[in-house]
Amino acid sequence: MERPGHGVLLDRANACMVNLPDPARYGLHKLLVAAERGPRHVKYHKDVLQALALIEWHLERAPELLAQAWTDLASRGTGWEKRARASLKAAPTTLRDIVSQFEAMAG
């Protein structure tokens, strides 16, 4: 987990500090997880949808963080980028505009 953030989990009696993944990197990670699982896996589409939700948020509010996360992912090799892009192709047609925006940013 690179560049984790910190958060607090609360219940009725206690609080606990936790490390949280960077949301931009986590969104891209979900694309990789989906590709590794493959379209036959029960969680495949859920992974893609979660990734797109985080990507959409970052495109609207923090595109520079998403761009940095993508640059890091792409620097790890063509296999990483290929798997992430393969998962993007599985996006529902209703979310293709988000994919198009992301692809324009990612180059």
Tab-separated table of C-alpha atoms in Angstrom:
chain	number	residue	atom	x	y	z
A	1	MET	CA	0.000	0.000	0.000
A	2	GLU	CA	1.716	3.134	-1.242
A	3	ARG	CA	0.862	6.549	0.147
A	4	PRO	CA	-1.753	5.371	2.633
A	5	GLY	CA	-4.058	7.772	4.362
A	6	HIS	CA	-5.364	7.496	7.884
A	7	GLY	CA	-8.904	7.143	9.082
A	8	VAL	CA	-10.900	6.324	12.138
A	9	LEU	CA	-13.390	3.505	12.504
A	10	LEU	CA	-16.035	4.077	15.110
A	11	ASP	CA	-18.435	1.763	16.852
A	12	ARG	CA	-20.681	2.388	19.835
A	13	ALA	CA	-17.898	1.917	22.371
A	14	ASN	CA	-14.525	2.487	20.704
A	15	ALA	CA	-12.521	4.128	17.973
A	16	CYS	CA	-9.677	2.608	16.003
A	17	MET	CA	-7.096	4.275	13.739
A	18	VAL	CA	-6.669	2.499	10.400
A	19	ASN	CA	-4.491	2.899	7.312
A	20	LEU	CA	-6.459	3.415	4.120
A	21	PRO	CA	-5.258	3.034	0.537
A	22	ASP	CA	-4.973	6.102	-1.665
A	23	PRO	CA	-8.378	6.212	-3.427
A	24	ALA	CA	-6.977	6.944	-6.907
A	25	ARG	CA	-4.538	4.055	-6.689
A	26	TYR	CA	-7.212	1.823	-5.207
A	27	GLY	CA	-9.511	2.517	-8.145
A	28	LEU	CA	-6.816	1.502	-10.601
A	29	HIS	CA	-6.002	-1.503	-8.442
A	30	LYS	CA	-9.631	-2.628	-8.792
A	31	LEU	CA	-9.158	-2.644	-12.585
A	32	LEU	CA	-6.188	-4.966	-12.171
A	33	VAL	CA	-8.080	-7.203	-9.751
A	34	ALA	CA	-10.977	-7.476	-12.200
A	35	ALA	CA	-8.609	-8.471	-15.003
A	36	GLU	CA	-6.931	-11.080	-12.828
A	37	ARG	CA	-10.283	-12.561	-11.807
A	38	GLY	CA	-11.654	-12.575	-15.336
A	39	PRO	CA	-15.195	-12.025	-16.585
A	40	ARG	CA	-16.468	-15.357	-15.296
A	41	HIS	CA	-15.736	-14.463	-11.676
A	42	VAL	CA	-18.742	-13.390	-9.618
A	43	LYS	CA	-16.998	-10.179	-8.460
A	44	TYR	CA	-15.662	-9.120	-11.867
A	45	HIS	CA	-18.368	-6.588	-12.720
A	46	LYS	CA	-18.474	-5.266	-9.151
A	47	ASP	CA	-14.712	-4.591	-9.326
A	48	VAL	CA	-15.095	-2.722	-12.617
A	49	LEU	CA	-17.986	-0.640	-11.263
A	50	GLN	CA	-16.082	0.229	-8.079
A	51	ALA	CA	-13.055	1.253	-10.131
A	52	LEU	CA	-15.186	3.458	-12.360
A	53	ALA	CA	-16.852	5.114	-9.374
A	54	LEU	CA	-13.448	6.092	-7.972
A	55	ILE	CA	-12.171	7.125	-11.402
A	56	GLU	CA	-15.239	9.323	-11.975
A	57	TRP	CA	-14.806	11.011	-8.596
A	58	HIS	CA	-11.161	11.768	-9.341
A	59	LEU	CA	-11.853	12.981	-12.874
A	60	GLU	CA	-14.275	15.528	-11.444
A	61	ARG	CA	-12.395	16.571	-8.316
A	62	ALA	CA	-8.734	15.532	-8.408
A	63	PRO	CA	-7.639	14.581	-11.937
A	64	GLU	CA	-3.974	15.264	-11.157
A	65	LEU	CA	-3.978	12.546	-8.466
A	66	LEU	CA	-5.547	10.088	-10.882
A	67	ALA	CA	-3.008	11.005	-13.560
A	68	GLN	CA	-0.149	10.437	-11.115
A	69	ALA	CA	-1.576	7.058	-10.098
A	70	TRP	CA	-1.947	6.077	-13.760
A	71	THR	CA	1.624	7.140	-14.554
A	72	ASP	CA	2.843	4.979	-11.703
A	73	LEU	CA	0.764	2.004	-12.848
A	74	ALA	CA	1.946	2.347	-16.451
A	75	SER	CA	5.583	2.593	-15.327
A	76	ARG	CA	5.319	-0.894	-13.854
A	77	GLY	CA	5.145	-2.461	-17.298
A	78	THR	CA	2.923	-3.029	-20.274
A	79	GLY	CA	1.223	-5.988	-18.606
A	80	TRP	CA	-0.172	-3.757	-15.866
A	81	GLU	CA	-1.483	-1.215	-18.342
A	82	LYS	CA	-2.893	-3.900	-20.622
A	83	ARG	CA	-4.850	-5.516	-17.771
A	84	ALA	CA	-6.243	-2.181	-16.586
A	85	ARG	CA	-7.341	-1.214	-20.093
A	86	ALA	CA	-8.942	-4.635	-20.606
A	87	SER	CA	-11.103	-4.069	-17.537
A	88	LEU	CA	-12.110	-0.634	-18.805
A	89	LYS	CA	-13.462	-2.283	-21.943
A	90	ALA	CA	-15.880	-4.212	-19.724
A	91	ALA	CA	-17.568	-1.011	-18.569
A	92	PRO	CA	-21.315	-0.882	-19.129
A	93	THR	CA	-22.368	1.304	-22.049
A	94	THR	CA	-23.964	3.737	-19.593
A	95	LEU	CA	-20.491	4.486	-18.193
A	96	ARG	CA	-18.587	4.750	-21.481
A	97	ASP	CA	-18.301	8.535	-21.126
A	98	ILE	CA	-16.289	8.064	-17.917
A	99	VAL	CA	-14.037	5.561	-19.690
A	100	SER	CA	-13.575	7.997	-22.593
A	101	GLN	CA	-12.638	10.828	-20.219
A	102	PHE	CA	-10.196	8.596	-18.408
A	103	GLU	CA	-8.617	7.312	-21.616
A	104	ALA	CA	-8.176	10.896	-22.846
A	105	MET	CA	-6.393	11.735	-19.592
A	106	ALA	CA	-4.319	8.535	-19.583
A	107	GLY	CA	-3.264	8.861	-23.202
